Coordinates of C-alpha atoms and ligand atoms in Angstrom, one line a residue:
M7 CA -51.8 143.7 -134.2
S8 CA -50.4 143.2 -130.6
R9 CA -50.0 146.6 -128.8
I10 CA -47.0 146.7 -126.3
C11 CA -45.7 149.2 -123.6
F12 CA -42.4 150.9 -123.2
F13 CA -41.7 152.6 -119.9
D14 CA -38.7 155.5 -120.0
T15 CA -39.3 156.6 -123.7
K16 CA -37.0 159.3 -124.7
P17 CA -37.2 161.3 -128.1
Y18 CA -34.7 158.9 -130.1
D19 CA -36.3 155.7 -128.9
K20 CA -39.1 156.8 -130.1
I21 CA -37.8 157.9 -133.9
Y22 CA -35.8 154.0 -134.1
F23 CA -39.3 151.6 -132.8
D24 CA -41.5 153.0 -135.0
M25 CA -39.3 153.1 -138.3
F26 CA -39.4 148.7 -137.4
K27 CA -42.6 148.4 -135.3
D28 CA -44.7 148.0 -138.8
K29 CA -42.0 145.5 -139.9
F30 CA -42.7 143.4 -136.6
G31 CA -46.5 144.2 -136.6
F32 CA -46.6 146.0 -133.2
E33 CA -48.7 149.2 -132.2
I34 CA -45.9 150.6 -129.4
D35 CA -47.4 152.9 -126.2
Y36 CA -44.7 155.1 -125.6
F37 CA -44.8 155.6 -121.7
E38 CA -42.6 158.4 -120.3
P39 CA -42.0 157.3 -117.1
K40 CA -39.4 155.0 -115.8
L41 CA -40.6 152.0 -114.7
N42 CA -40.9 150.8 -111.1
A43 CA -43.5 149.7 -108.4
D44 CA -45.7 153.0 -108.2
T45 CA -45.9 152.9 -112.2
A46 CA -46.2 149.2 -113.1
I47 CA -49.7 149.9 -113.1
M48 CA -49.6 151.8 -115.8
A49 CA -49.5 148.5 -117.8
R50 CA -52.7 147.1 -117.2
G51 CA -53.5 145.2 -120.1
Y52 CA -50.5 144.4 -121.7
E53 CA -49.1 141.1 -121.7
V54 CA -45.4 142.7 -122.7
V55 CA -43.6 145.7 -121.3
V56 CA -39.9 147.2 -123.1
A57 CA -37.9 148.5 -120.0
F58 CA -34.2 150.0 -120.1
V59 CA -31.2 149.9 -117.6
N60 CA -32.6 152.6 -114.7
D61 CA -36.1 150.6 -114.4
T62 CA -36.5 148.9 -110.9
I63 CA -38.1 145.5 -112.0
D64 CA -38.1 144.1 -108.7
A65 CA -40.3 141.2 -106.7
K66 CA -42.7 144.1 -105.8
T67 CA -42.6 145.6 -109.1
I68 CA -43.0 141.5 -110.6
D69 CA -45.7 141.4 -108.6
I70 CA -47.4 144.1 -109.5
L71 CA -46.9 143.6 -113.3
Y72 CA -47.6 139.7 -113.2
N73 CA -51.7 140.7 -110.9
E74 CA -51.9 143.0 -114.5
G75 CA -50.4 140.2 -116.8
V76 CA -47.6 141.1 -118.1
R77 CA -46.3 137.8 -119.0
L78 CA -42.6 139.4 -120.7
I79 CA -40.5 142.1 -119.7
A80 CA -38.6 142.8 -123.1
M81 CA -35.2 145.1 -121.8
R82 CA -34.3 146.9 -124.8
C83 CA -30.1 146.7 -123.1
A84 CA -27.5 144.5 -123.0
G85 CA -27.1 144.8 -118.9
Y86 CA -29.4 143.0 -116.2
N87 CA -28.8 143.7 -112.9
N88 CA -31.4 145.4 -112.3
I89 CA -34.6 142.1 -112.4
D90 CA -35.0 140.2 -109.4
F91 CA -34.7 137.2 -111.4
K92 CA -36.0 134.9 -109.1
A93 CA -39.0 136.6 -108.9
A94 CA -40.0 136.6 -112.4
Y95 CA -38.8 132.8 -112.8
G96 CA -42.2 130.6 -113.8
K97 CA -44.3 133.9 -114.1
I98 CA -42.9 136.6 -116.3
H99 CA -40.0 136.0 -119.5
V100 CA -37.1 138.8 -119.3
V101 CA -35.7 138.6 -122.6
R102 CA -33.0 141.8 -123.6
V103 CA -30.6 142.0 -126.6
P104 CA -27.4 140.4 -125.5
A105 CA -25.2 142.6 -128.4
Y106 CA -26.2 145.7 -130.5
S107 CA -22.8 147.5 -130.9
P108 CA -19.6 146.6 -128.4
Y109 CA -18.5 149.5 -131.0
A110 CA -20.4 152.5 -129.1
V111 CA -19.8 151.7 -126.1
A112 CA -15.4 151.1 -126.9
E113 CA -15.0 154.2 -128.6
H114 CA -17.2 156.0 -126.1
A115 CA -15.1 154.9 -123.5
M116 CA -11.7 156.0 -125.6
A117 CA -13.0 159.3 -126.9
L118 CA -13.7 160.0 -123.0
L119 CA -9.5 159.3 -121.7
L120 CA -8.7 161.1 -125.0
T121 CA -10.7 164.0 -123.5
L122 CA -9.4 163.6 -119.6
N123 CA -5.8 163.0 -120.5
R124 CA -6.1 165.9 -123.6
K125 CA -8.3 168.2 -121.2
I126 CA -10.2 169.0 -124.2
H127 CA -13.0 169.3 -121.7
R128 CA -11.4 172.6 -120.1
A129 CA -9.7 173.5 -123.5
Y130 CA -13.6 173.5 -125.2
N131 CA -14.6 176.5 -122.3
R132 CA -11.5 178.2 -122.5
T133 CA -11.8 179.1 -126.1
K134 CA -15.1 179.7 -126.4
E135 CA -14.3 182.6 -124.0
H136 CA -12.0 183.5 -125.8
N137 CA -8.8 182.3 -123.6
F138 CA -6.8 180.8 -125.2
S139 CA -4.2 180.1 -122.9
L140 CA -2.1 176.5 -122.3
N141 CA -1.5 176.7 -118.7
G142 CA -2.8 173.2 -116.5
L143 CA -4.0 171.6 -119.9
T144 CA -0.4 169.2 -120.9
G145 CA -1.5 165.6 -121.1
F146 CA 0.6 162.2 -121.7
D147 CA 1.1 160.3 -124.5
L148 CA -0.7 157.3 -124.9
Y149 CA 1.4 155.8 -126.6
G150 CA 3.7 152.9 -124.9
K151 CA 1.9 153.3 -121.7
T152 CA -0.1 150.4 -119.4
I153 CA -3.5 149.7 -119.6
G154 CA -5.9 147.2 -117.7
V155 CA -8.7 146.1 -118.6
I156 CA -11.7 144.3 -116.5
G157 CA -13.4 141.9 -118.5
T158 CA -12.4 141.1 -121.7
G159 CA -16.2 140.0 -123.4
K160 CA -17.4 141.9 -126.4
I161 CA -16.3 145.5 -125.8
G162 CA -13.1 144.4 -123.9
R163 CA -11.8 143.2 -127.0
V164 CA -13.6 146.0 -128.9
F165 CA -11.8 148.8 -125.7
I166 CA -8.5 146.2 -126.2
D167 CA -7.6 146.8 -130.0
I168 CA -9.1 150.2 -129.7
C169 CA -6.0 150.6 -127.4
K170 CA -3.5 148.5 -129.3
G171 CA -4.1 150.9 -132.0
F172 CA -3.1 153.5 -130.3
G173 CA 0.6 151.3 -129.1
M174 CA -0.7 151.0 -126.1
K175 CA 0.9 147.8 -123.9
V176 CA -2.4 145.9 -122.6
L177 CA -3.0 143.9 -119.6
A178 CA -6.1 142.3 -118.5
Y179 CA -7.8 140.4 -115.9
D180 CA -11.2 138.0 -116.4
P181 CA -12.0 135.3 -114.8
Y182 CA -13.2 133.4 -117.9
P183 CA -10.6 134.7 -120.4
V184 CA -10.4 133.9 -124.0
K185 CA -8.4 131.6 -125.4
D186 CA -6.3 132.5 -129.0
V187 CA -6.8 136.2 -128.9
G188 CA -3.5 137.8 -128.3
I189 CA -4.4 139.2 -124.7
H190 CA -1.4 139.3 -122.5
Y191 CA -3.8 138.0 -118.8
V192 CA -2.8 138.4 -115.4
D193 CA -4.9 138.3 -111.8
L194 CA -6.5 141.2 -110.5
D195 CA -3.7 142.1 -107.7
E196 CA -1.2 142.9 -110.5
L197 CA -3.8 144.8 -112.8
C198 CA -4.5 146.7 -110.4
R199 CA -0.3 147.5 -109.7
E200 CA 0.9 148.0 -113.3
S201 CA -1.9 149.9 -114.8
D202 CA -1.6 154.4 -115.7
I203 CA -5.0 153.3 -116.5
I204 CA -7.4 150.7 -115.5
S205 CA -11.0 150.5 -117.7
L206 CA -13.8 148.5 -116.6
H207 CA -15.6 146.4 -119.2
C208 CA -17.6 143.5 -116.6
P209 CA -20.7 143.5 -115.7
L210 CA -22.4 143.7 -112.3
T211 CA -23.0 141.1 -110.1
K212 CA -22.1 140.6 -106.3
E213 CA -19.2 140.0 -106.0
T214 CA -18.1 142.6 -108.6
K215 CA -19.6 144.9 -106.7
H216 CA -17.4 147.6 -105.4
M217 CA -14.7 146.1 -107.2
I218 CA -12.8 149.4 -107.2
K219 CA -12.5 150.1 -103.6
K220 CA -10.3 152.2 -100.9
E221 CA -8.3 148.7 -101.0
T222 CA -7.9 148.3 -104.6
I223 CA -7.0 151.8 -105.3
Q224 CA -4.5 152.1 -102.5
Q225 CA -2.5 149.0 -104.7
M226 CA -2.8 151.4 -108.2
K227 CA -0.2 153.6 -109.1
K228 CA -0.1 157.1 -107.5
G229 CA -1.9 159.1 -110.6
I230 CA -4.0 156.1 -111.9
Y231 CA -7.0 157.1 -114.5
I232 CA -10.3 155.4 -114.5
I233 CA -12.2 154.8 -116.3
N234 CA -16.2 153.0 -116.8
T235 CA -18.7 152.9 -118.9
S236 CA -20.2 149.5 -117.6
R237 CA -22.2 149.7 -114.1
G238 CA -21.7 152.7 -111.5
A239 CA -21.6 150.3 -108.3
L240 CA -18.3 148.5 -109.1
I241 CA -16.6 151.1 -107.8
D242 CA -17.3 152.4 -104.4
S243 CA -18.1 156.0 -105.4
E244 CA -17.1 157.6 -101.7
A245 CA -13.9 156.0 -102.4
L246 CA -13.0 157.1 -106.1
L247 CA -14.0 160.7 -104.7
N248 CA -12.2 160.8 -101.2
A249 CA -8.6 159.2 -103.9
I250 CA -9.1 161.9 -106.2
K251 CA -9.1 164.8 -103.1
E252 CA -6.0 162.8 -102.4
E253 CA -4.7 162.4 -105.8
Q254 CA -4.3 159.1 -105.5
V255 CA -6.8 159.1 -108.6
G256 CA -5.6 161.1 -111.3
G257 CA -8.8 161.5 -113.4
A258 CA -11.6 158.9 -113.2
V259 CA -14.5 159.2 -116.7
L260 CA -17.9 158.0 -115.8
D261 CA -20.3 157.1 -117.9
V262 CA -22.2 155.7 -115.1
Y263 CA -22.9 155.8 -111.3
E264 CA -23.8 153.8 -108.6
E265 CA -26.8 155.9 -107.4
E266 CA -27.5 157.1 -111.3
T267 CA -30.9 156.3 -111.4
E268 CA -32.0 159.3 -109.5
F269 CA -30.3 161.4 -111.9
F270 CA -29.1 159.8 -115.6
Y271 CA -31.8 160.9 -118.4
E272 CA -33.3 164.0 -117.1
D273 CA -32.7 167.2 -117.8
L274 CA -32.5 168.4 -113.2
S275 CA -30.1 171.4 -114.7
G276 CA -32.6 174.0 -112.8
E277 CA -32.5 171.5 -109.6
I278 CA -30.8 171.2 -106.5
I279 CA -28.8 167.5 -106.8
K280 CA -28.7 166.4 -103.0
D281 CA -26.4 163.6 -103.6
D282 CA -23.3 165.2 -102.3
I283 CA -20.6 162.3 -104.3
L284 CA -22.6 162.8 -107.3
S285 CA -21.7 166.5 -106.6
G286 CA -18.5 165.9 -105.5
L287 CA -17.4 163.6 -108.7
I288 CA -18.3 166.6 -110.9
S289 CA -17.0 169.3 -109.5
M290 CA -13.5 167.8 -109.7
P291 CA -11.9 169.5 -112.9
N292 CA -10.2 165.4 -113.3
V293 CA -14.0 164.1 -113.2
I294 CA -16.1 164.1 -116.5
V295 CA -19.6 162.5 -116.0
T296 CA -21.5 161.2 -119.2
S297 CA -24.9 160.3 -118.1
H298 CA -25.2 156.7 -119.8
Q299 CA -25.0 157.3 -123.1
A300 CA -21.7 154.9 -124.0
F301 CA -24.3 152.9 -126.1
L302 CA -26.2 156.1 -127.9
T303 CA -24.7 155.6 -131.4
R304 CA -27.3 155.6 -134.5
E305 CA -25.7 152.0 -135.7
A306 CA -27.0 150.8 -131.7
L307 CA -29.5 151.8 -132.3
N308 CA -31.1 150.6 -135.1
K309 CA -30.1 146.9 -133.5
I310 CA -31.5 147.8 -130.3
A311 CA -35.3 148.5 -132.0
E312 CA -34.8 145.6 -134.6
I313 CA -33.8 142.9 -131.7
T314 CA -36.1 144.1 -129.1
L315 CA -39.1 143.6 -131.4
Q316 CA -37.6 140.3 -132.7
N317 CA -38.3 138.6 -129.2
I318 CA -40.8 140.1 -128.3
K319 CA -42.1 138.8 -132.1
E320 CA -40.4 135.3 -130.9
Y321 CA -43.0 135.5 -127.8
F322 CA -46.2 136.1 -129.3
S323 CA -45.6 133.5 -132.0
N324 CA -44.9 130.9 -128.8
A325 CA -41.4 130.1 -130.9
G326 CA -38.0 129.5 -128.7
L327 CA -36.9 132.9 -126.6
A328 CA -33.7 132.9 -128.3
N329 CA -32.9 135.6 -126.2
E330 CA -34.1 134.9 -122.9
I331 CA -32.5 135.1 -119.5
C332 CA -33.2 133.5 -116.0
Y333 CA -31.5 133.7 -112.7
Q334 CA -30.4 130.2 -114.2
C335 CA -28.8 130.3 -117.6
I336 CA -26.9 133.7 -115.0
K337 CA -26.1 131.3 -112.7
L338 CA -24.5 128.4 -113.0
S339 CA -24.9 128.9 -116.7
N340 CA -26.4 126.1 -117.5
C341 CA -30.6 126.6 -117.5
E342 CA -32.7 123.2 -118.9
K343 CA -34.7 124.9 -121.0
T344 CA -37.8 124.0 -122.2
D345 CA -38.6 121.9 -125.5
K346 CA -40.4 124.9 -127.2
N347 CA -36.6 126.6 -126.2
R348 CA -38.0 128.9 -122.9
C349 CA -36.3 129.5 -119.5
F350 CA -39.2 128.3 -118.3
Ligands
NAD633 P1 -19.9 140.3 -121.5 O1 -20.8 139.4 -121.5 O2 -19.4 140.2 -123.5 O3 -18.2 140.4 -121.3 C1 -18.9 140.6 -120.2 C2 -16.9 140.1 -119.5 O4 -16.7 140.5 -118.2 C3 -17.1 138.8 -119.9 O5 -15.8 138.4 -120.7 C4 -16.8 138.2 -118.5 O6 -15.9 137.0 -118.0 C5 -16.4 139.3 -117.6 N1 -16.6 139.2 -115.9 C6 -17.0 138.0 -115.5 N2 -17.1 139.0 -114.1 C7 -16.1 139.3 -114.3 C8 -15.3 139.4 -112.7 N3 -15.7 139.4 -111.5 N4 -14.0 139.8 -113.0 C9 -14.1 140.7 -114.3 N5 -14.3 140.3 -115.0 C10 -15.9 139.0 -115.3 O7 -21.1 141.9 -122.1 P2 -20.1 142.9 -122.5 O8 -21.2 143.4 -124.2 O9 -18.8 143.5 -122.9 O10 -20.8 144.4 -121.8 C11 -20.0 144.4 -120.6 C12 -21.1 145.5 -119.6 O11 -20.8 147.0 -120.7 C13 -22.2 145.7 -119.4 O12 -22.3 144.1 -118.1 C14 -22.3 146.2 -119.2 O13 -22.6 146.5 -117.9 C15 -22.0 147.3 -119.5 N6 -22.6 148.4 -120.6 C16 -23.1 149.3 -120.9 C17 -23.4 150.0 -121.6 C18 -23.4 151.5 -121.5 O14 -24.0 152.6 -121.9 N7 -22.0 152.1 -120.7 C19 -24.1 150.2 -122.8 C20 -23.5 148.4 -122.1 C21 -23.1 147.6 -122.1

């Protein structure tokens, strides 16, 4: 039986991976710390590590993992902006779970929008205190409003369908538009100018980092709502906080935050949060922050566990790696795979 090690373990990870480990014939050693250059040494003696979105898989971490004998990093997520692929290339294969449930993320985005707009977060607290006043809880009909969707991949398209179900007008921007699916594409400037609500569904890359910044926010309608369930650094958080204070932005719902690695997934309820921007955002009545939980449904956790372990099985059985990704796959989309269908 092959042994693999698992970083940044939470109780719900264990439940779903334990359900599948016998089927694939693995022993899993679960570690609580996040994977980074300080903890990578824990992987000594393992050929495979399972990692997640807030692990720091930079050149230093990769060097240590490689020297300790690791040859496969199995990401149990779709995103991969936390990996230095150039450092890994030729040394450690990287696989991921490209799709597990676009519905989980898209539905969470809509849940956040409905909560923000109809002030459910405030109403919940009020009625718990037997405060049945409605003052300050006025929302607006989503029906007939214009929503701008940035990124029309798997999640963006499910989100668009949900919005259409609400009778919203959808504008979309994607440098690689999908043909014949009835999506009305416009350029990013028009989307920013015309939308009442904007939702981000594109990956974090060098090009998309801070795509929502002071200048873009200034182009938007006063009172715009912004939804981010993609990656925190798509938004310049300081510019967002300022725009909320200035009431240019009418509300923001954030499942991700650019400096989330230090905070998200941990219970820090007794601690001082030394990040004034995060604290500032959380303190606003019209900002809702969830802790990168959009993926967290039973269906998604099932698929994540099954596909991750399938990816690892392919590695151990010397088969092609269907879900491998390297810097060439990302940059050029024309990685010349080996005869074995591996990136190197
Ligand atoms: P996807 O690869 O199917 O779609 C991404 C889309 O973004 C593609 O159509 C691509 O062409 C487009 N895109 C690329 N560059 C762009 C740009 N500059 N501007 C606009 N669009 C651009 O990915 P997906 O499965 O739909 O996931 C989208 C993002 O959601 C992921 O990158 C990930 O960061 C995030 N995500 C978050 C969670 C969560 O729990 N919050 C879970 C899964 C995924």
